[in-house]
PDB file of C-alpha atoms and ligand atoms in Angstrom:
ATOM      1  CA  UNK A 520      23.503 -19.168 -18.652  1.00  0.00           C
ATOM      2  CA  UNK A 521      20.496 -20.450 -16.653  1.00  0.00           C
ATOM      3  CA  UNK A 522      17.595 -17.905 -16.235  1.00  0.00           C
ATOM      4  CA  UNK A 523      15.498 -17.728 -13.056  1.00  0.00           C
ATOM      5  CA  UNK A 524      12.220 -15.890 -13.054  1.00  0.00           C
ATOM      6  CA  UNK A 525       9.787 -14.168 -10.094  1.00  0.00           C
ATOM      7  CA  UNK A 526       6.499 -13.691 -11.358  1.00  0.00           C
ATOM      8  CA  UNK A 527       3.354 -11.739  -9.823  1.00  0.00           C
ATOM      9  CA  UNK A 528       1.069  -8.533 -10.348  1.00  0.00           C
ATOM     10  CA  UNK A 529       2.805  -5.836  -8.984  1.00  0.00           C
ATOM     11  CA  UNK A 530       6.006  -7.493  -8.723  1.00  0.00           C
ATOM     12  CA  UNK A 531       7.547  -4.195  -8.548  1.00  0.00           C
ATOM     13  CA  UNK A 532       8.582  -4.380  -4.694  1.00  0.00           C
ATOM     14  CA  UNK A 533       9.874  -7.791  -5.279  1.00  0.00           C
ATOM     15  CA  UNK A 534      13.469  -8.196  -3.335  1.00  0.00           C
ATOM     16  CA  UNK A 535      13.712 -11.655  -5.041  1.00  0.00           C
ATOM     17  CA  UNK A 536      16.327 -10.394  -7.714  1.00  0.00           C
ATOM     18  CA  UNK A 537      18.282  -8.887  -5.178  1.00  0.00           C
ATOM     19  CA  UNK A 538      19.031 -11.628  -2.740  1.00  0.00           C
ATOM     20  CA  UNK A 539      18.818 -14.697  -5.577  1.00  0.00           C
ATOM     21  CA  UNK A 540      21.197 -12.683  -7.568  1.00  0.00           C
ATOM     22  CA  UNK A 541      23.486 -11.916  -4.365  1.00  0.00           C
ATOM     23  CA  UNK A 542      24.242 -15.588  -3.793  1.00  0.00           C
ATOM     24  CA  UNK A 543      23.993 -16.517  -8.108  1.00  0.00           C
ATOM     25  CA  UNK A 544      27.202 -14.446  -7.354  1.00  0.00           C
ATOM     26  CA  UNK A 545      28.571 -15.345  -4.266  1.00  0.00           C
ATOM     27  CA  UNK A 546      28.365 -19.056  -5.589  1.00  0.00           C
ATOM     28  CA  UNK A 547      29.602 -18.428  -8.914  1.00  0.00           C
ATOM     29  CA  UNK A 548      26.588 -19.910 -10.528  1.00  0.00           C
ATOM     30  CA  UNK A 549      26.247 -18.924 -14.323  1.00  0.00           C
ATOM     31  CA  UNK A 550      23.163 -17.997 -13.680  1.00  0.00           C
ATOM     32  CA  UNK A 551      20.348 -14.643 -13.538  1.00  0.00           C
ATOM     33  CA  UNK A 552      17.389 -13.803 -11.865  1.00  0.00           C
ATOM     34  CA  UNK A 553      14.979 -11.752 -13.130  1.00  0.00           C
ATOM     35  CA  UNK A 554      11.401 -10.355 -12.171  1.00  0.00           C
ATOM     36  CA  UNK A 555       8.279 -10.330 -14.872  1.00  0.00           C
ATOM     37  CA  UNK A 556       4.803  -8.660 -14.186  1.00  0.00           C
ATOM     38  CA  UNK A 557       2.182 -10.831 -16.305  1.00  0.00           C
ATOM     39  CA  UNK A 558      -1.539 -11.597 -16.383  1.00  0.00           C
ATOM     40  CA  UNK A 559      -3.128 -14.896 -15.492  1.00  0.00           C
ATOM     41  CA  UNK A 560      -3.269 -15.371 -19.310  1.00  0.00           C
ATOM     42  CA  UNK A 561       0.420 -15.607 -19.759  1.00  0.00           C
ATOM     43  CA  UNK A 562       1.127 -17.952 -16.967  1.00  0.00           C
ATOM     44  CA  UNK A 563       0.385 -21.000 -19.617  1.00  0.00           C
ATOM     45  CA  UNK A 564       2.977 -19.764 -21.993  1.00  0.00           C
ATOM     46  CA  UNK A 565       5.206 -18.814 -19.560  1.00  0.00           C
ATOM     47  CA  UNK A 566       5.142 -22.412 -18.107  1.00  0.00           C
ATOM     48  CA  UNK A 567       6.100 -24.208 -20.676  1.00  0.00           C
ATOM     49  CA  UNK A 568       9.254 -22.438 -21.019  1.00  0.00           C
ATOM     50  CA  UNK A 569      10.537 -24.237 -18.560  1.00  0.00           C
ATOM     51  CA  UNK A 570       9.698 -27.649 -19.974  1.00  0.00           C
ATOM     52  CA  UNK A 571      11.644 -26.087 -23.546  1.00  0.00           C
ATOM     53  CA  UNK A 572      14.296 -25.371 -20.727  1.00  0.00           C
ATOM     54  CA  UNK A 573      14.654 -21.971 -21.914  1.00  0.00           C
ATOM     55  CA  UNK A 574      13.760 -20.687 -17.525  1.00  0.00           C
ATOM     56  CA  UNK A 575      14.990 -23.347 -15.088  1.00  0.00           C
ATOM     57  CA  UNK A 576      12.914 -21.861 -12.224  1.00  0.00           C
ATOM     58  CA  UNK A 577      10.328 -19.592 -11.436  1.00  0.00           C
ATOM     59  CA  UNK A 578       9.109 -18.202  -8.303  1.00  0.00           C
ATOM     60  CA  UNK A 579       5.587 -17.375  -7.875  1.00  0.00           C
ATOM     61  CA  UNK A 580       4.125 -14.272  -5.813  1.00  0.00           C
ATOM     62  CA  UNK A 581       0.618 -12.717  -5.349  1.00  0.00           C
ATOM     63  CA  UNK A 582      -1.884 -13.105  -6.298  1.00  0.00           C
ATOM     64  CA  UNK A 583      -0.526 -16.780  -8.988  1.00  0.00           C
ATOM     65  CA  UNK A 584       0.576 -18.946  -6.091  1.00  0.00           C
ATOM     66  CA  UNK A 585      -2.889 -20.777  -6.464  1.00  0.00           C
ATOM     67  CA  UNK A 586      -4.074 -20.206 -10.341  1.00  0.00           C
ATOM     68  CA  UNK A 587      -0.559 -22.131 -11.398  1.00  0.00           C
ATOM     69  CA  UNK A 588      -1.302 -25.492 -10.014  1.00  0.00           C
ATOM     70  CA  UNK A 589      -3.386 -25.864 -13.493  1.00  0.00           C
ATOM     71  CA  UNK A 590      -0.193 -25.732 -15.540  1.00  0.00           C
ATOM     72  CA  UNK A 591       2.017 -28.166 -13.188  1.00  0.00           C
ATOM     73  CA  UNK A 592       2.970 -32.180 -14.009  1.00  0.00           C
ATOM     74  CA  UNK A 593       3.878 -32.585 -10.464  1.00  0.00           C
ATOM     75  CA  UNK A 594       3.166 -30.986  -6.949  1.00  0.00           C
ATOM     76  CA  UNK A 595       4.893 -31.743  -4.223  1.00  0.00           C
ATOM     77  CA  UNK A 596       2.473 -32.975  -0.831  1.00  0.00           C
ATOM     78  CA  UNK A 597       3.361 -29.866   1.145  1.00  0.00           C
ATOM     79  CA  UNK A 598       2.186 -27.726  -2.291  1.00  0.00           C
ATOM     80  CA  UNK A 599      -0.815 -29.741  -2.460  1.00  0.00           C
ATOM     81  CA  UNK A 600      -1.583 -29.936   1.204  1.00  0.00           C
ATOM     82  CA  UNK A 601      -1.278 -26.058   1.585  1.00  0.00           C
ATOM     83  CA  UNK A 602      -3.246 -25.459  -2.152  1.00  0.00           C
ATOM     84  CA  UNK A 603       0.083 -22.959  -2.801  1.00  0.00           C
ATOM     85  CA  UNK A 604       2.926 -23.526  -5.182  1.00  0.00           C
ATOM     86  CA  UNK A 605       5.791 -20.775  -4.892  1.00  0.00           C
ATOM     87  CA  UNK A 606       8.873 -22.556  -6.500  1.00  0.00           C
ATOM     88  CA  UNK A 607       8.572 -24.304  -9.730  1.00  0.00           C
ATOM     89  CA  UNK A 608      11.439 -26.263 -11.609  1.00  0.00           C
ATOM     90  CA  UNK A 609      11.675 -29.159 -14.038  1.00  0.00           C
ATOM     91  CA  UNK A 610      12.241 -32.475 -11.927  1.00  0.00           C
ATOM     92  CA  UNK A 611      12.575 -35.736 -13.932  1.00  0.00           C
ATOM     93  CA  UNK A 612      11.309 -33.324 -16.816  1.00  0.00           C
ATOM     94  CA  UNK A 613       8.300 -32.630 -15.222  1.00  0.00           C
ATOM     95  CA  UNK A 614       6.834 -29.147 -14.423  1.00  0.00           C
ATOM     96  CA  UNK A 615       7.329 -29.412 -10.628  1.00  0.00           C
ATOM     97  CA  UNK A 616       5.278 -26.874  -7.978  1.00  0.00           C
ATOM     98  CA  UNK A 617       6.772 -27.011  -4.282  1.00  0.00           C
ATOM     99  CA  UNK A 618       6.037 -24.348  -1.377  1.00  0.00           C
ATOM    100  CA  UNK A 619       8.941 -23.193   0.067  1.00  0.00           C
ATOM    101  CA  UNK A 620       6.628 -20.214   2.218  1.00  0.00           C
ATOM    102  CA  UNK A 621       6.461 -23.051   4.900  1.00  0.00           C
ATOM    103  CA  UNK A 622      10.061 -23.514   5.673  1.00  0.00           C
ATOM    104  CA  UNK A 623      11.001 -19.858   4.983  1.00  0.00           C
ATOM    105  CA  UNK A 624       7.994 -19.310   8.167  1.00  0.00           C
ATOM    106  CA  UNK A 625       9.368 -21.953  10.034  1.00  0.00           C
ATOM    107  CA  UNK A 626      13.013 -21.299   9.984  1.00  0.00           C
ATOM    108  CA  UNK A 627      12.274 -17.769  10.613  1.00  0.00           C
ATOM    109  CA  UNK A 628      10.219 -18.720  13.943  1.00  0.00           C
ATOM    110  CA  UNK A 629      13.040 -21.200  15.198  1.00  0.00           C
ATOM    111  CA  UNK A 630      15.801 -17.418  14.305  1.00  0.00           C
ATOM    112  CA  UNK A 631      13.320 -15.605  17.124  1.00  0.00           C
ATOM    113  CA  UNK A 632      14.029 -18.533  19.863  1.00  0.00           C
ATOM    114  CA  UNK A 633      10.037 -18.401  20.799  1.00  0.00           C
ATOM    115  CA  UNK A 634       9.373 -21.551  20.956  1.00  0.00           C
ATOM    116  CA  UNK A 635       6.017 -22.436  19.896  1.00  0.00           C
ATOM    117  CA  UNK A 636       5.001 -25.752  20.784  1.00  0.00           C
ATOM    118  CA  UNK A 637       2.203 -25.673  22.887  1.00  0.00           C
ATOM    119  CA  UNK A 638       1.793 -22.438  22.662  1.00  0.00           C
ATOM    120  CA  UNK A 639      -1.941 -20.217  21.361  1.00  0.00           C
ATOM    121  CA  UNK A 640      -1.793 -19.197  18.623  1.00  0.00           C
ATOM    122  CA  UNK A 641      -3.767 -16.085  16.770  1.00  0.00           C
ATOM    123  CA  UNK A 642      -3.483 -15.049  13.119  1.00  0.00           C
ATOM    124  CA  UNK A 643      -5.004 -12.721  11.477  1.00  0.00           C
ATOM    125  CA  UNK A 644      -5.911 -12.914   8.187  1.00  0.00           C
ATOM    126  CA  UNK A 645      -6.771 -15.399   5.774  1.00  0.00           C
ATOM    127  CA  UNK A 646      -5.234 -14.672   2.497  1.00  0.00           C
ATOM    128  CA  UNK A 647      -2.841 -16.601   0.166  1.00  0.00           C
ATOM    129  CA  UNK A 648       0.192 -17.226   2.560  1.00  0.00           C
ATOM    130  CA  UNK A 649      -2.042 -18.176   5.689  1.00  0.00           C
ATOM    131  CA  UNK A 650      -2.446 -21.969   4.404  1.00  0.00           C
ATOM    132  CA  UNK A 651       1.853 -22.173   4.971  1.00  0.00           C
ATOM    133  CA  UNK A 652       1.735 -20.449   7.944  1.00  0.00           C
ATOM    134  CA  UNK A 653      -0.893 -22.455   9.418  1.00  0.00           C
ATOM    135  CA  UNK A 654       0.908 -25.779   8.255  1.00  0.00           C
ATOM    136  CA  UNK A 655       3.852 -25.144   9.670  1.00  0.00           C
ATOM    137  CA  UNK A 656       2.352 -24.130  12.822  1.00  0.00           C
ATOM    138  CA  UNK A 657       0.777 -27.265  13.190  1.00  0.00           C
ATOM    139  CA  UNK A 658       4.220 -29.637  12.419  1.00  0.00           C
ATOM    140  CA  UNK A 659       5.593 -27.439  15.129  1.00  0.00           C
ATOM    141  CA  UNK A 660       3.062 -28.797  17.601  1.00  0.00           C
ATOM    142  CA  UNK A 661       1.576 -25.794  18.709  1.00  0.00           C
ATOM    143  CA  UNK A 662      -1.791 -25.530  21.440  1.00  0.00           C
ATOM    144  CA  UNK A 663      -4.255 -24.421  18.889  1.00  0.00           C
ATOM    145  CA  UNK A 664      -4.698 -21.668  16.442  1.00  0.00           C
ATOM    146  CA  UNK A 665      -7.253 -19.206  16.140  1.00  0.00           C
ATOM    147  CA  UNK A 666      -8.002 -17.626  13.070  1.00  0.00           C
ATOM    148  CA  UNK A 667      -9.842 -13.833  12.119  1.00  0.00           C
ATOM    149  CA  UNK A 668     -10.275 -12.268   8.849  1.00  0.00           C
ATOM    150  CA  UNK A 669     -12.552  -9.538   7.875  1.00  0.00           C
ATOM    151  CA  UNK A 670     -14.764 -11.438   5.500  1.00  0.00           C
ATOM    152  CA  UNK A 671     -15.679 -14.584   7.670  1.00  0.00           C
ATOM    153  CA  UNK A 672     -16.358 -16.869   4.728  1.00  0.00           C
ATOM    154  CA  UNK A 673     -12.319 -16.895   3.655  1.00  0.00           C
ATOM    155  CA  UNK A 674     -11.724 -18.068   7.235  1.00  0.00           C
ATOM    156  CA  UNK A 675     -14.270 -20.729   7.016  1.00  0.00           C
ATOM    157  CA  UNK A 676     -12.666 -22.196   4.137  1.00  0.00           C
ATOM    158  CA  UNK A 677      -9.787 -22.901   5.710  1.00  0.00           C
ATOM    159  CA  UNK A 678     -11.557 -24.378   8.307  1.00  0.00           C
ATOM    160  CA  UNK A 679     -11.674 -26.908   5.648  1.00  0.00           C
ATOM    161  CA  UNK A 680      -8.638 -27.427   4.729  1.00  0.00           C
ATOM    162  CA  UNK A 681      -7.141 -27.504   8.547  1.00  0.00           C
ATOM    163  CA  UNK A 682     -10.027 -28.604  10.591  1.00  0.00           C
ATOM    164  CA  UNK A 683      -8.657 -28.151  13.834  1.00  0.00           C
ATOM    165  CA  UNK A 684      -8.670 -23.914  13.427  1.00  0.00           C
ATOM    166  CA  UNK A 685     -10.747 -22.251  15.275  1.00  0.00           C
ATOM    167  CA  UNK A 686     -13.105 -19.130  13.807  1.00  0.00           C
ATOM    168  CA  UNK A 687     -13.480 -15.968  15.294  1.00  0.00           C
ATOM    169  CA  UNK A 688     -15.399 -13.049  14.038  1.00  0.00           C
ATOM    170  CA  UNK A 689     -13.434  -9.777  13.310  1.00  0.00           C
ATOM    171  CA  UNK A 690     -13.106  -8.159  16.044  1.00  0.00           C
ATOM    172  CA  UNK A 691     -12.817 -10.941  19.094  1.00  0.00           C
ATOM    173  CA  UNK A 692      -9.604 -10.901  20.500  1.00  0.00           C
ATOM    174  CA  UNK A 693      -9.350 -14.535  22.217  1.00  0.00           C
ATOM    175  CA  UNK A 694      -6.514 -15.072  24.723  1.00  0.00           C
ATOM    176  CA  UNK A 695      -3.357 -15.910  22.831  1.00  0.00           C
ATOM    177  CA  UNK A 696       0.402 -16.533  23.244  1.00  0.00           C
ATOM    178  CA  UNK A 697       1.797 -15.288  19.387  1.00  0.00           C
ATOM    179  CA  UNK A 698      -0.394 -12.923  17.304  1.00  0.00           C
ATOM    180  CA  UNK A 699       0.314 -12.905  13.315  1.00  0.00           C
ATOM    181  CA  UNK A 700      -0.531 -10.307  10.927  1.00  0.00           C
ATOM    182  CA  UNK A 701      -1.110 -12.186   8.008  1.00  0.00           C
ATOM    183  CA  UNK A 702      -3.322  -9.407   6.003  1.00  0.00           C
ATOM    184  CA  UNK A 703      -1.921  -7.082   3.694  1.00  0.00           C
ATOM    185  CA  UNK A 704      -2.331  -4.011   6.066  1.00  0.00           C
ATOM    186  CA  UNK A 705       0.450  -2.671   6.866  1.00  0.00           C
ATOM    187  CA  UNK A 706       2.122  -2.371   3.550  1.00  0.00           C
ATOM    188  CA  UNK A 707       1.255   1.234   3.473  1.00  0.00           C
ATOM    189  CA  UNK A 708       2.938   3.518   6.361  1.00  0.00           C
ATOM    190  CA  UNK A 709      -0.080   4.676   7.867  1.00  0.00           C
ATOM    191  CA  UNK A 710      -2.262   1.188   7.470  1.00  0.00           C
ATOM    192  CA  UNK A 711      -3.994   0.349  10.685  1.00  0.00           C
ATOM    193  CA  UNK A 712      -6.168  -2.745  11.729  1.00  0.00           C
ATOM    194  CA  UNK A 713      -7.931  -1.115  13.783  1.00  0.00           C
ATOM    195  CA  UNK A 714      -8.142  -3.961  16.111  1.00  0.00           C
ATOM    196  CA  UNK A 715      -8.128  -3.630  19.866  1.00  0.00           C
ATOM    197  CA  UNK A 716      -5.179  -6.035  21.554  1.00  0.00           C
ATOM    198  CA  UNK A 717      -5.172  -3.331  24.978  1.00  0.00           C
ATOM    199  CA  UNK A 718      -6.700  -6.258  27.137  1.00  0.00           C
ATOM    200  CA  UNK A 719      -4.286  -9.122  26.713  1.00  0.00           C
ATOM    201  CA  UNK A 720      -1.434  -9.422  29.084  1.00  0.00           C
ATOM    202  CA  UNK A 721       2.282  -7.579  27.523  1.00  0.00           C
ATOM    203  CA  UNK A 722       4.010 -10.772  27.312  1.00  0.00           C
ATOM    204  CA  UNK A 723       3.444 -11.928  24.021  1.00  0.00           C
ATOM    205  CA  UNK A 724       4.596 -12.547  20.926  1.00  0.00           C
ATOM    206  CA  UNK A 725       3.446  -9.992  17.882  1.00  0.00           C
ATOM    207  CA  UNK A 726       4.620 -11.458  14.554  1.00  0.00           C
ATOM    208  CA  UNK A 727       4.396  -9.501  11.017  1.00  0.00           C
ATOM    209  CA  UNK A 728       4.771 -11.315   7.754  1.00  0.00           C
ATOM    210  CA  UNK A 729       5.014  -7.748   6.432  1.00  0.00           C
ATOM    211  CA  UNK A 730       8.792  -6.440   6.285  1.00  0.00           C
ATOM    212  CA  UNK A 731       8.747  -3.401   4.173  1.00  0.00           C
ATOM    213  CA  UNK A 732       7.951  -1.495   6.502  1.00  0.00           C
ATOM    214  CA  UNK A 733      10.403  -2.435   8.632  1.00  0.00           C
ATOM    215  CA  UNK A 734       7.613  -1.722  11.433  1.00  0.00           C
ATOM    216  CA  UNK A 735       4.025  -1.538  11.082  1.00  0.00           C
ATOM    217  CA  UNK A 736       1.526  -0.185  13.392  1.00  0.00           C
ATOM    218  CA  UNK A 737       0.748  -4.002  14.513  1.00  0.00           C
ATOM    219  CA  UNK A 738       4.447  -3.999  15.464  1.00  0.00           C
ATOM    220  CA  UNK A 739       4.684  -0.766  16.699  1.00  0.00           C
ATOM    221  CA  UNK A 740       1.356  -1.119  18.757  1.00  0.00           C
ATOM    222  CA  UNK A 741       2.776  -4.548  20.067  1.00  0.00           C
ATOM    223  CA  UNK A 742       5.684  -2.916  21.265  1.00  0.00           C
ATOM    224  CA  UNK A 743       4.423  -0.115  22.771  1.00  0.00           C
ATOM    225  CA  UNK A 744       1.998  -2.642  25.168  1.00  0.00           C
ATOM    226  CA  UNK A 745       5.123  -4.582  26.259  1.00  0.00           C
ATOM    227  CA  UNK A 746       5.533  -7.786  23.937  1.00  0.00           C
ATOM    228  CA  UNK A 747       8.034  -9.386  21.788  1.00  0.00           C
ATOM    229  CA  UNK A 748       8.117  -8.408  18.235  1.00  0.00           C
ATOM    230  CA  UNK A 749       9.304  -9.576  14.720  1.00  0.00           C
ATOM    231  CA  UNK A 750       8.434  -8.564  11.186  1.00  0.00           C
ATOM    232  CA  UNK A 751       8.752 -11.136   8.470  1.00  0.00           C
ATOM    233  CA  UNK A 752      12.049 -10.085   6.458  1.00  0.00           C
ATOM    234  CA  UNK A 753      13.672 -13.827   7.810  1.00  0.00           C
ATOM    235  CA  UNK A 754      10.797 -15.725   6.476  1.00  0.00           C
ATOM    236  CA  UNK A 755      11.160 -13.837   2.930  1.00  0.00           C
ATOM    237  CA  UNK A 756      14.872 -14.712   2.848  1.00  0.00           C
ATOM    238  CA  UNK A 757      14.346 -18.569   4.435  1.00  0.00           C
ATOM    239  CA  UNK A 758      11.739 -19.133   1.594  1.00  0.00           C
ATOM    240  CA  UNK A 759      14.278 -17.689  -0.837  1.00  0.00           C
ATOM    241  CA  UNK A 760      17.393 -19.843   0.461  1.00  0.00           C
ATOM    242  CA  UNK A 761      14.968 -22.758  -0.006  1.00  0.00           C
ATOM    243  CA  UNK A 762      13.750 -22.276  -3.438  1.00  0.00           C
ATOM    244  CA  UNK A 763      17.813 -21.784  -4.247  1.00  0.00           C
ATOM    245  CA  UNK A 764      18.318 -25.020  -2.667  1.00  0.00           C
ATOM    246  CA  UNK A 765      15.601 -26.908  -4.519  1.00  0.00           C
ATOM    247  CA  UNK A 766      17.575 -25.472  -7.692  1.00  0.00           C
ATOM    248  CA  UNK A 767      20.943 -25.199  -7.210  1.00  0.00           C
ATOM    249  CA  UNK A 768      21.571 -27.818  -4.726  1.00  0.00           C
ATOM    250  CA  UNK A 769      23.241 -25.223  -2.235  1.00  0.00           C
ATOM    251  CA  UNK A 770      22.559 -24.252   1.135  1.00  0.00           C
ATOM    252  CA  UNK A 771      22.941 -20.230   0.605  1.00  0.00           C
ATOM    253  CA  UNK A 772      24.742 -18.351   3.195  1.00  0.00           C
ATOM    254  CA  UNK A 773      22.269 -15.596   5.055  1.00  0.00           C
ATOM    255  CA  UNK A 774      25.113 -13.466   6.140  1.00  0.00           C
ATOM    256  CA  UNK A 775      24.793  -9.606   7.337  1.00  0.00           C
ATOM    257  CA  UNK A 776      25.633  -8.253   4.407  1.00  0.00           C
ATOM    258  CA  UNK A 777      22.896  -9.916   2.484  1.00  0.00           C
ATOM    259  CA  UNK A 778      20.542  -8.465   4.941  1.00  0.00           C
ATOM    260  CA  UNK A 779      22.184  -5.034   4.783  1.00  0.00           C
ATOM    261  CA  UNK A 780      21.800  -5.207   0.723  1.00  0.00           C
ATOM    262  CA  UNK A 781      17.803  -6.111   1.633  1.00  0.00           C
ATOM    263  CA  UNK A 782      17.332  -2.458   3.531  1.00  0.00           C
ATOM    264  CA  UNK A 783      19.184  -0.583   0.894  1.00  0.00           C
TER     265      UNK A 783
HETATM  266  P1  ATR B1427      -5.579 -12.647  -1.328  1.00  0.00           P
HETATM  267  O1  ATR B1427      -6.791 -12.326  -0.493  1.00  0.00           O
HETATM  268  O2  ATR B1427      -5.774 -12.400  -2.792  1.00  0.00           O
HETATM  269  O3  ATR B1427      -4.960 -13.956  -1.015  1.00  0.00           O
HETATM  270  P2  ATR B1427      -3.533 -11.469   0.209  1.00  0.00           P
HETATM  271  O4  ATR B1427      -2.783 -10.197   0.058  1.00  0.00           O
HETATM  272  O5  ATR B1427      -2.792 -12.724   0.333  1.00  0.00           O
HETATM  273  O6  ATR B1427      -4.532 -11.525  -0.987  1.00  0.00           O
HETATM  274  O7  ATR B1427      -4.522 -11.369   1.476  1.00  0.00           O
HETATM  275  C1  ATR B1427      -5.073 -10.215   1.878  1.00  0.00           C
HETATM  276  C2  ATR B1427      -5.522 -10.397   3.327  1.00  0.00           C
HETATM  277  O8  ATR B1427      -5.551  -9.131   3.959  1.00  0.00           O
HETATM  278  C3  ATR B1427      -6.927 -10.949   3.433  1.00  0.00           C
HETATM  279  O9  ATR B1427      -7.035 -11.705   4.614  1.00  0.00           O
HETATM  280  C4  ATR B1427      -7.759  -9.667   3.513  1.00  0.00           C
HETATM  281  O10 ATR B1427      -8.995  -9.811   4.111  1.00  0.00           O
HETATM  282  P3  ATR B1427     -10.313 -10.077   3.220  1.00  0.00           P
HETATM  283  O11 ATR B1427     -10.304 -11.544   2.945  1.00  0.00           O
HETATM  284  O12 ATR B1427     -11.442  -9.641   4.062  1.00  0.00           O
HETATM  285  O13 ATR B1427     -10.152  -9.249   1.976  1.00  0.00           O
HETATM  286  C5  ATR B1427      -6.868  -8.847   4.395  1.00  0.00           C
HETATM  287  N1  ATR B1427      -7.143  -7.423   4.294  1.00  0.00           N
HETATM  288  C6  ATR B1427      -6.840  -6.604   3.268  1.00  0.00           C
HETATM  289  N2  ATR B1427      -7.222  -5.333   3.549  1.00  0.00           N
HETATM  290  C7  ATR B1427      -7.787  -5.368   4.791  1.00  0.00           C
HETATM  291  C8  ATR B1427      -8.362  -4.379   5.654  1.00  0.00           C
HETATM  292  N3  ATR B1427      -8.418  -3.087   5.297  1.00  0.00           N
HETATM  293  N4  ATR B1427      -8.809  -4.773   6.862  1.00  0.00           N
HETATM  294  C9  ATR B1427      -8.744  -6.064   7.242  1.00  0.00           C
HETATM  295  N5  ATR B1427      -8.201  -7.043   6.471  1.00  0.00           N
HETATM  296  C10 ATR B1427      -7.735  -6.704   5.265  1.00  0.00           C
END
């Protein structure tokens, strides 16, 4: 039986089991998905398991998706490009790291029917999945993208990495088509950004990466001045049906049931 892994720290909350293991079944693969909490100590050990074969893929959540590059043979340009590895399998029996975040965002996106392309973009936050987020952004030819986060620096160093962002300090609101909460706030009921979004117009688009809750305050506060709104349960399950691709070779069918098992 092949074994499938998601590791992080919590990894509690992960859904990963639950939708891997819904189309293991649905596919009759021999197969099981499992989740393991671990410390940045294990990850070594933990590794080379799949190299032994004894795990044929792991997926990789906060706060590992950058402290496991160390431990890979080969990353794929995307993973590289975006410093984040989320999938990892043995390819040509090397360790392979690929980030399937980037797809899962941009399949998601192309589900709402906004189109993007030319379009201003805003995100906020500048934490681990931003980099994929960002990328993807910028293959679908967006305007521009404007980035905030609450320590400045973090943004900055993106700035790096995509040098055509543009930094604002926490609390500017610049004029924008799509706004993205891509902090963590929001994960807790009664989180709150405490950001100010009552000047610009009511016909935009207010995008949460966060899907449990099904609607945060950004959401909520979005909808309540008028705009279009989406939380980010599609990109979790397009990143999922891509890491099952990259192992199993299937295309895995996101049916309503498999969403209706997600909000159980
Ligand atoms: P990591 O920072 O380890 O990558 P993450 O969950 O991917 O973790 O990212 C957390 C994001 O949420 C960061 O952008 C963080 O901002 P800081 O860089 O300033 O920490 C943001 N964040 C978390 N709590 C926040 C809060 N109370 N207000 C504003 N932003 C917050």
């Amino acid at each position: 039986m092949k074994k499938y892994l998601v590791i992080g720290n919590p990894i509690g909350h992960s859904l990963s089991p639950k939708i891997h293991n819904f189309w293991i079944k649905n596919n009759n693969i021999n197969a099981v998905y499992e989740k393991k909490q671990l410390n940045k100590e294990d990850l070594k050990d933990l590794i080379s398991k799949i190299k032994k074969k004894e795990i044929d893929g792991i997926n990789v959540t906060v706060p590992f998706k950058k402290d496991i590059f160390f431990y890979l043979e080969e990353i794929s340009a995307e993973a590289k490009y975006t410093k984040s590895v989320n999938t990892i399998y043995l390819n040509d029996n090397k360790i392979t790291g690929h980030n399937t975040d980037i797809d899962g965002f941009k399949f998601a996106i192309k589900d709402t029917k906004f189109d993007v392309s030319n379009k201003k973009i805003f995100i906020i936050g500048a934490g681990g999945v931003t980099p994929s987020i960002i990328y993807a952004l910028n293959k679908m030819k967006v305007s521009n993208i404007t980035l905030t986060n609450r320590t400045r620096t973090k943004a900055e160093k993106l700035k790096d990495q995509f040098n055509y962002l543009k930094v604002v300090d926490w609390g500017v609101i610049p004029d924008f088509d799509m706004i993205i909460n891509a902090t963590s706030v929001g994960l807790k009921e009664d989180d709150n950004l405490n950001l100010d979004f009552t000047k610009s117009k009511n016909d935009k688009f207010y995008y949460d990466v966060i899907y449990n809750p099904k609607e945060t305050n950004f959401l909520k506060m979005g909808k309540k001045l008028g705009n279009k709104t989406e939380n980010g349960k599609k990109m979790f399950i397009y990143q999922a049906a891509a890491s099952f691709k990259v192992w199993h070779g299937i295309e895995p069918e996101i049916n309503e049931e498999l969403i209706d098992i997600l909000d159980d």
